[in-house]
Coordinates of C-alpha atoms in Angstrom, one line a residue:
X13 CA -121.5 111.5 222.5
X14 CA -118.1 112.9 223.6
X15 CA -115.1 111.7 221.6
X16 CA -117.2 109.6 219.2
X17 CA -115.9 108.8 215.7
X18 CA -117.5 107.8 212.4
X19 CA -116.2 106.8 209.0
X20 CA -118.6 107.2 206.0
X21 CA -117.9 106.4 202.4
X22 CA -120.0 106.7 199.2
X23 CA -123.0 108.1 201.2
X24 CA -125.6 110.7 200.3
X25 CA -127.0 113.2 202.9
X26 CA -129.8 115.2 201.4
X27 CA -133.2 116.9 201.8
X28 CA -132.8 117.3 205.6
X29 CA -134.4 120.2 207.3
X30 CA -131.1 121.5 208.8
X31 CA -127.6 119.9 208.4
X32 CA -126.7 116.9 206.3
X33 CA -124.0 116.1 208.9
X34 CA -123.5 117.8 212.3
X35 CA -120.4 117.4 214.4
X36 CA -121.2 119.1 217.7
X37 CA -119.9 119.6 221.3
X38 CA -116.7 117.6 221.6
X39 CA -118.1 114.9 219.3
X40 CA -114.8 113.6 218.1
X41 CA -113.9 113.0 214.5
X42 CA -115.8 112.2 211.3
X43 CA -114.1 111.0 208.1
X44 CA -116.1 111.2 204.9
X45 CA -114.9 110.0 201.5
X46 CA -116.8 110.2 198.2
X47 CA -120.0 111.5 199.8
X48 CA -122.7 113.9 198.5
X49 CA -124.2 116.5 200.9
X50 CA -126.9 118.5 199.1
X51 CA -130.3 120.1 199.3
X52 CA -130.4 120.6 203.1
X53 CA -132.8 123.4 202.9
X54 CA -132.4 125.5 206.0
X55 CA -128.8 125.1 206.9
X56 CA -125.6 123.5 205.5
X57 CA -124.3 120.3 204.1
X58 CA -122.0 119.9 207.1
X59 CA -121.5 121.8 210.4
X60 CA -118.3 121.2 212.4
X61 CA -118.4 122.7 215.9
X62 CA -116.0 121.6 218.7
X63 CA -115.1 118.5 216.7
X64 CA -113.0 117.5 213.7
X65 CA -114.0 116.4 210.2
X66 CA -112.0 115.2 207.2
X67 CA -113.8 115.4 203.9
X68 CA -112.1 113.8 200.9
X69 CA -113.6 113.9 197.4
X70 CA -117.0 115.0 198.6
X71 CA -119.5 117.3 196.9
X72 CA -121.5 120.0 198.7
X73 CA -124.2 121.7 196.7
X74 CA -127.7 123.2 196.8
X75 CA -127.7 123.8 200.5
X76 CA -129.7 126.7 201.9
X77 CA -126.9 128.2 203.9
X78 CA -123.2 127.2 203.4
X79 CA -121.9 124.1 201.8
X80 CA -119.8 123.4 204.8
X81 CA -119.2 125.3 208.1
X82 CA -116.5 125.3 210.8
X83 CA -117.2 127.2 214.0
X84 CA -116.5 127.2 217.7
X85 CA -113.2 125.3 217.7
X86 CA -114.4 123.1 214.9
X87 CA -111.5 121.8 212.7
X88 CA -112.2 120.9 209.1
X89 CA -110.0 119.4 206.4
X90 CA -111.3 119.5 202.8
X91 CA -109.3 117.7 200.1
X92 CA -110.4 117.3 196.4
X93 CA -114.0 118.5 197.2
X94 CA -116.4 120.3 194.9
X95 CA -118.5 123.0 196.7
X96 CA -121.0 124.8 194.5
X97 CA -124.5 126.3 194.3
X98 CA -124.9 127.0 198.0
X99 CA -125.4 130.4 199.7
X100 CA -121.8 130.5 200.8
X101 CA -119.4 127.8 199.7
X102 CA -117.2 127.5 202.9
X103 CA -118.0 129.4 206.0
X104 CA -115.4 129.8 208.8
X105 CA -116.7 131.6 211.9
X106 CA -115.9 132.2 215.5
X107 CA -112.8 130.0 216.4
X108 CA -113.4 127.5 213.6
X109 CA -110.5 126.6 211.2
X110 CA -110.1 124.8 207.9
X111 CA -107.3 123.4 205.7
X112 CA -108.4 123.4 202.1
X113 CA -106.5 121.6 199.4
X114 CA -107.2 120.8 195.7
X115 CA -110.9 121.9 196.0
X116 CA -113.1 123.6 193.5
X117 CA -115.4 126.2 195.0
X118 CA -117.7 127.9 192.4
X119 CA -121.2 129.2 191.6
X120 CA -122.2 130.0 195.2
X121 CA -124.8 132.8 195.6
X122 CA -122.7 134.9 198.0
X123 CA -119.0 133.9 198.7
X124 CA -116.7 131.1 197.8
X125 CA -115.0 131.2 201.2
X126 CA -116.3 133.5 204.0
X127 CA -114.1 134.0 207.1
X128 CA -116.0 136.1 209.6
X129 CA -118.9 136.7 212.0

């Protein structure tokens, strides 16, 4: 559980009750390339908390809360991602952080990027 790692590519995470992907409590690092995270009805496409995630060319859409969240020392890197049709596109809260490059964030119900809470 602590300092674990995962690499995923060309995967779909959808129709889950809460998160599509959850990185939690010193979990280590996740690398996701060319993945789709959508329709996770109660929460977000991905939640990064006390861990690290690198998303490249992924699409986050139709999630009940945010497309993607970094919180509580979670570090997130988003490159060439499409984030749309969620409540918030990208949510950075508490002591979370994100590096965002070459992404398109659009058509979210509230905010494209929300830094707060």
